Amino acid sequence: MASHFSGVLKLTDLDDFITPSQACVKPVKVEKKQGRSVAKIQIEDDGSYFQVDQDGQRQKLEKAKITLNDCLACSGCITSAESVLITQQSHEELYRVLRQNKQVSSSEQKVVVVSVSPQSRASLAAHYGLSSSEVARRLTSFLKNLGVHHVFDTGFSRSFSLLESQREFLERFRRKEVDKKALPMLASACPGWICYAEKTHGEFILPYISTTRSPQQMMGSLVKGYFASQKGVSPQQIYHVTVMPCYDKKLEASRPDFYLSKYETREVDCVITSGDTYQIDSYELLGHAGSGSGGYLHHIYKHAAKQLFGVEVDELTYKTIKNKDFQEVTLEKDGQVLLRFAAVYGFRNIQNLVQKLKRGKSQYHFVEVMACPSGSLNGGGQLKPSSDQTNKELLQQVEELYHGERTSVPEQDSRVAELYQSWLESVGKEIARPLLHTQYHAVEKNTNGLSIKW
Amino acid sequence: MVALLPCICINRKALKQEAGSELLYEMKGALELLQRVSAHADASCWYVAWSPAGTLLASCGGDRAIRIWGKEGDSWECKSVLADGHQRTVRKVAWSPCGKYLASASFDATTCIWKKTNDDFEFLTVLEGHENEVKCVTWAPSGNLLATCSRDKSVWIWEVDEEDEYECVSVVNSHTQDVKHVVWHPTQELLASASYDNKVCIYKEEDDDWGCRATLEGHESTVWSLAFDPEGQRLASCSDDRTVKIWKESTPGDGSTDESWKCVCNLSGFHGRTVYDVAWCRLTGALATACGDDGVRVFREDPTADPEQPVFFMSAHVPKAHGQDINCVSWNPKEAGLLATCSDNGEFAIWKYNSDS
């Protein structure tokens, strides 16, 4: 099956995150009869297996199966990490949960929450020739009819992510003389980039990466934390699905750091791609200015310019450096460069950024790093162009629809401020920090003979 | 270490046959051994490359070292040893078109760049990024671009600026298996790669990025090496399937931009084992091959054949040119007929090819 994960992740060898080992932890139980054990195995033309006993009796053998529930993705078998992730998280899984809800008692039912990303909305909008808000309206209706209880917009959790990122940047900027690894701060919303960094550059690069959670995981925190307590349900009673523009987000959701061991539940249970959703609906939407990959550069730049240098920036001027996926924005005053930010998308540009960092030649304060060329709107899970449209044309259309949504300024959003107050500030910094931030772990290159693909 | 062995000549009678309206021409030629050198002790000698001026020969091998050889009088002597660049086998070396730089590709997943200073070479920088063994490095004729390929299935294109800074321009993943060799077109900014997936890919820059624009299928097993003809109109590929194929680009007359490469000649039945390397002489147009049956062969093109259907004849063959597999064959860029080969037994050999003996 052709891989849908980002180019960066493909080159990183996903199997090193979920690797094959010698034995499956869930061996299949087989009904065994006592007695003589001599038998022959015959394989028919259609691939079915028959056991032929000494007395000539033929018995069709059953295929060994492990249900998805049993499969812990321990990789005790030869299933590749990719196929495990993709089968464990699919729209079929969502349907299974919804079906189960109809069959069990109300106390055993799951509260199903679906959080939709603005990029997925834009992709669906382009595909169906609708506006993003129309798409949102229809998607909500469709999902609710299926039995989904709540439909949210990750644009909302993204506001939290942007606010925290802004704060984190200022904090790093202020300690840059003391801490050599405070800057450049590298964006962390893209899991393809994170996995590549953890695996290929390890301890060297991790200190530079922003610890602020991505919009998806911020939503995970919100839904299984704040929302759960508001509704009076425990986190494991919620089944949280997100709709994302790429497959890499499935890997992000399955990170151990986003697993609530106390409640034995993941913050995001299932990630489905834009392509996986077939119809759509709506609710109140939140767009943000800046790139189609979350607008991190835009927001952090403006905030830093104001807070650190008292400069009000209206519009950012992007300068193309090597190619359209490598752009720079600089803040200058009286001939001096105060801030130098960059947007670096795609593997070849990430290479150059990291090599420059290693040689100590990077002059950036912040870099918005994304694994996919052209950013999240061009993610591997977005809908493909129709037969009479080129990839380029579709991408342009998706970008227009994406930017057509009403934008909000996170610092001025009263609902966000209210939530910060009631949810986070009330619990205090200690408890709030893990809800908004995460950590990274260098991954050892796997040189186990089983995992080398010759 | 250095000895002149008696010359080995193949004498063939010049044959001129008429078969119908075709003329079959078999040109007799000879390969004379000039010198045999034990270059990399107790290890394979993987590759040899002539400097652009033709006066130096770089060799590299399983002992993780690169050696530079120059002629002193009648014999080739070791001028330099570059021993600390790599942690594993050095698989290939390549000279920059100006002759001032040397690039080395290693199984340690890095590519080193060395700069020539007076009579020695000093380490300039290392290109990192490949996941595992780098199988080949090659410089574009312009001198500004380099290409590398690896077992990680990718082909990387690098750019060097005036300050000797190297940056990755593109990473292309068109092959589904180990990529064995990359080579640049002699005059255009076009790259070709050969792989364990039996295919050859042709790359060009379009719309701000490099990508595979054509795939050549036909070999039945790993394609080990490639060589363009002097004008860049044809590409020779050699394979584990024991054939050498000649490909020509055809532009369909209907004006469509689809480029396709067709196989216009198939040299089969000449090699007993895998053909590991092929080299096309810029000066004479002769084609040389390195084979796993320990033999070196030279092929000449029949000048009377239809250019759309070229015909090649085996002009010279030394059956046991080395004691083990021959990994590389390389024509001297300035002296016509001067040929270098190297083998798994750690040796390289210098030969003189004469087209008529």
mmCIF file of C-alpha atoms in Angstrom, chain A residues 113-275:
data_model
loop_
_atom_site.group_PDB
_atom_site.id
_atom_site.type_symbol
_atom_site.label_atom_id
_atom_site.label_comp_id
_atom_site.label_asym_id
_atom_site.label_seq_id
_atom_site.Cartn_x
_atom_site.Cartn_y
_atom_site.Cartn_z
ATOM 1 C CA VAL A 113 -16.339 14.245 20.500
ATOM 2 C CA VAL A 114 -15.005 15.168 17.073
ATOM 3 C CA SER A 115 -12.585 18.079 16.624
ATOM 4 C CA VAL A 116 -12.171 19.312 13.057
ATOM 5 C CA SER A 117 -9.117 21.217 11.797
ATOM 6 C CA PRO A 118 -9.500 24.348 9.639
ATOM 7 C CA GLN A 119 -7.236 22.755 7.010
ATOM 8 C CA SER A 120 -9.568 19.784 6.661
ATOM 9 C CA ARG A 121 -12.521 22.116 6.323
ATOM 10 C CA ALA A 122 -10.775 24.041 3.564
ATOM 11 C CA SER A 123 -9.935 20.819 1.727
ATOM 12 C CA LEU A 124 -13.525 19.623 1.891
ATOM 13 C CA ALA A 125 -14.771 23.058 0.878
ATOM 14 C CA ALA A 126 -12.580 23.047 -2.225
ATOM 15 C CA HIS A 127 -13.688 19.559 -3.109
ATOM 16 C CA TYR A 128 -17.397 20.284 -2.825
ATOM 17 C CA GLY A 129 -17.263 23.852 -4.097
ATOM 18 C CA LEU A 130 -18.608 25.283 -0.850
ATOM 19 C CA SER A 131 -17.399 27.862 1.625
ATOM 20 C CA SER A 132 -15.631 26.690 4.775
ATOM 21 C CA SER A 133 -18.562 27.691 6.938
ATOM 22 C CA GLU A 134 -21.011 25.770 4.758
ATOM 23 C CA VAL A 135 -18.767 22.772 5.058
ATOM 24 C CA ALA A 136 -18.626 23.152 8.822
ATOM 25 C CA ARG A 137 -22.419 23.410 9.013
ATOM 26 C CA ARG A 138 -22.999 20.302 7.011
ATOM 27 C CA LEU A 139 -20.252 18.316 8.709
ATOM 28 C CA THR A 140 -21.670 19.005 12.160
ATOM 29 C CA SER A 141 -25.126 17.896 11.053
ATOM 30 C CA PHE A 142 -23.796 14.749 9.482
ATOM 31 C CA LEU A 143 -21.701 13.786 12.486
ATOM 32 C CA LYS A 144 -24.503 14.493 14.961
ATOM 33 C CA ASN A 145 -26.865 12.346 12.952
ATOM 34 C CA LEU A 146 -24.384 9.515 13.264
ATOM 35 C CA GLY A 147 -24.420 9.827 17.029
ATOM 36 C CA VAL A 148 -21.504 12.146 17.669
ATOM 37 C CA HIS A 149 -22.297 14.237 20.725
ATOM 38 C CA HIS A 150 -20.074 17.267 20.226
ATOM 39 C CA VAL A 151 -18.245 18.764 17.267
ATOM 40 C CA PHE A 152 -15.459 21.233 17.939
ATOM 41 C CA ASP A 153 -13.079 23.319 15.880
ATOM 42 C CA THR A 154 -9.357 22.916 16.529
ATOM 43 C CA GLY A 155 -9.063 26.558 15.553
ATOM 44 C CA PHE A 156 -10.136 27.168 19.128
ATOM 45 C CA SER A 157 -7.410 25.051 20.709
ATOM 46 C CA ARG A 158 -5.015 26.588 18.247
ATOM 47 C CA SER A 159 -5.623 29.944 19.918
ATOM 48 C CA PHE A 160 -4.256 28.416 23.107
ATOM 49 C CA SER A 161 -1.323 26.986 21.221
ATOM 50 C CA LEU A 162 -0.551 30.350 19.628
ATOM 51 C CA LEU A 163 -0.819 32.180 22.947
ATOM 52 C CA GLU A 164 1.460 29.726 24.736
ATOM 53 C CA SER A 165 3.920 29.817 21.826
ATOM 54 C CA GLN A 166 4.052 33.601 22.029
ATOM 55 C CA ARG A 167 4.757 33.449 25.743
ATOM 56 C CA GLU A 168 7.346 30.726 25.339
ATOM 57 C CA PHE A 169 9.176 32.750 22.670
ATOM 58 C CA LEU A 170 9.395 35.846 24.847
ATOM 59 C CA GLU A 171 10.660 33.768 27.724
ATOM 60 C CA ARG A 172 13.338 32.171 25.534
ATOM 61 C CA PHE A 173 14.321 35.514 24.000
ATOM 62 C CA ARG A 174 14.835 36.968 27.432
ATOM 63 C CA ARG A 175 17.170 34.186 28.503
ATOM 64 C CA LYS A 176 19.114 33.869 25.249
ATOM 65 C CA GLU A 177 22.348 35.287 26.661
ATOM 66 C CA VAL A 178 22.404 32.708 29.404
ATOM 67 C CA ASP A 179 20.981 29.757 27.522
ATOM 68 C CA LYS A 180 22.717 29.061 24.209
ATOM 69 C CA LYS A 181 19.982 26.714 23.141
ATOM 70 C CA ALA A 182 17.076 29.048 23.813
ATOM 71 C CA LEU A 183 17.060 30.347 20.243
ATOM 72 C CA PRO A 184 16.181 29.742 17.511
ATOM 73 C CA MET A 185 12.891 28.418 18.782
ATOM 74 C CA LEU A 186 11.596 25.835 16.327
ATOM 75 C CA ALA A 187 7.859 25.281 15.912
ATOM 76 C CA SER A 188 6.503 21.986 17.204
ATOM 77 C CA ALA A 189 3.045 21.666 15.693
ATOM 78 C CA CYS A 190 4.169 19.326 12.907
ATOM 79 C CA PRO A 191 4.633 15.702 14.075
ATOM 80 C CA GLY A 192 6.484 14.712 10.895
ATOM 81 C CA TRP A 193 9.161 17.245 11.772
ATOM 82 C CA ILE A 194 9.206 16.193 15.449
ATOM 83 C CA CYS A 195 9.695 12.499 14.697
ATOM 84 C CA TYR A 196 12.446 13.296 12.221
ATOM 85 C CA ALA A 197 14.158 15.563 14.725
ATOM 86 C CA GLU A 198 13.937 13.029 17.569
ATOM 87 C CA LYS A 199 15.273 10.254 15.418
ATOM 88 C CA THR A 200 17.858 11.896 13.218
ATOM 89 C CA HIS A 201 19.229 14.730 15.255
ATOM 90 C CA GLY A 202 18.351 13.642 18.764
ATOM 91 C CA GLU A 203 19.720 15.464 21.757
ATOM 92 C CA PHE A 204 21.317 18.169 19.650
ATOM 93 C CA ILE A 205 18.101 19.615 18.276
ATOM 94 C CA LEU A 206 15.495 18.889 20.960
ATOM 95 C CA PRO A 207 16.300 21.833 23.252
ATOM 96 C CA TYR A 208 15.456 24.235 20.410
ATOM 97 C CA ILE A 209 12.006 22.829 19.804
ATOM 98 C CA SER A 210 9.060 24.671 21.345
ATOM 99 C CA THR A 211 7.441 22.608 24.087
ATOM 100 C CA THR A 212 4.026 24.140 23.429
ATOM 101 C CA ARG A 213 1.483 21.535 22.421
ATOM 102 C CA SER A 214 0.068 21.448 18.912
ATOM 103 C CA PRO A 215 -3.570 22.444 18.337
ATOM 104 C CA GLN A 216 -4.542 18.766 18.152
ATOM 105 C CA GLN A 217 -2.973 17.864 21.463
ATOM 106 C CA MET A 218 -4.089 21.110 23.079
ATOM 107 C CA MET A 219 -7.598 20.041 22.154
ATOM 108 C CA GLY A 220 -6.876 16.596 23.586
ATOM 109 C CA SER A 221 -5.951 18.264 26.846
ATOM 110 C CA LEU A 222 -9.040 20.487 26.751
ATOM 111 C CA VAL A 223 -11.481 17.720 25.898
ATOM 112 C CA LYS A 224 -10.243 15.033 28.283
ATOM 113 C CA GLY A 225 -9.432 17.519 31.023
ATOM 114 C CA TYR A 226 -11.579 20.598 31.197
ATOM 115 C CA PHE A 227 -14.500 19.363 29.140
ATOM 116 C CA ALA A 228 -14.608 16.015 30.946
ATOM 117 C CA SER A 229 -14.786 17.666 34.351
ATOM 118 C CA GLN A 230 -17.405 20.133 33.138
ATOM 119 C CA LYS A 231 -19.576 17.289 31.910
ATOM 120 C CA GLY A 232 -18.930 15.204 34.994
ATOM 121 C CA VAL A 233 -17.505 12.253 33.081
ATOM 122 C CA SER A 234 -14.158 10.584 33.467
ATOM 123 C CA PRO A 235 -11.619 10.957 30.622
ATOM 124 C CA GLN A 236 -11.910 7.342 29.522
ATOM 125 C CA GLN A 237 -15.635 7.777 28.970
ATOM 126 C CA ILE A 238 -14.867 10.204 26.176
ATOM 127 C CA TYR A 239 -13.958 9.010 22.690
ATOM 128 C CA HIS A 240 -12.102 11.888 21.069
ATOM 129 C CA VAL A 241 -11.650 11.970 17.313
ATOM 130 C CA THR A 242 -9.810 14.653 15.347
ATOM 131 C CA VAL A 243 -10.009 15.359 11.633
ATOM 132 C CA MET A 244 -6.622 16.340 10.246
ATOM 133 C CA PRO A 245 -4.963 17.118 6.890
ATOM 134 C CA CYS A 246 -2.318 14.427 7.231
ATOM 135 C CA TYR A 247 -1.470 10.946 8.476
ATOM 136 C CA ASP A 248 1.454 12.057 10.613
ATOM 137 C CA LYS A 249 -1.067 13.345 13.145
ATOM 138 C CA LYS A 250 -2.023 9.718 13.835
ATOM 139 C CA LEU A 251 1.499 9.141 15.045
ATOM 140 C CA GLU A 252 1.309 12.250 17.221
ATOM 141 C CA ALA A 253 -1.890 11.051 18.902
ATOM 142 C CA SER A 254 -0.264 7.743 19.795
ATOM 143 C CA ARG A 255 2.763 9.263 21.538
ATOM 144 C CA PRO A 256 3.168 7.960 25.092
ATOM 145 C CA ASP A 257 3.379 11.574 26.292
ATOM 146 C CA PHE A 258 -0.247 12.028 25.298
ATOM 147 C CA TYR A 259 -1.512 8.972 27.127
ATOM 148 C CA LEU A 260 -3.228 9.513 30.458
ATOM 149 C CA SER A 261 -1.988 6.497 32.392
ATOM 150 C CA LYS A 262 -4.190 7.285 35.378
ATOM 151 C CA TYR A 263 -7.294 6.883 33.268
ATOM 152 C CA GLU A 264 -5.825 4.443 30.732
ATOM 153 C CA THR A 265 -6.952 6.569 27.865
ATOM 154 C CA ARG A 266 -5.361 8.635 25.115
ATOM 155 C CA GLU A 267 -6.038 12.349 24.897
ATOM 156 C CA VAL A 268 -6.893 11.867 21.233
ATOM 157 C CA ASP A 269 -8.238 8.374 20.561
ATOM 158 C CA CYS A 270 -8.454 8.488 16.827
ATOM 159 C CA VAL A 271 -7.239 10.713 14.018
ATOM 160 C CA ILE A 272 -8.980 10.567 10.677
ATOM 161 C CA THR A 273 -7.927 12.495 7.632
ATOM 162 C CA SER A 274 -9.886 14.999 5.556
ATOM 163 C CA GLY A 275 -10.117 12.325 2.919
#
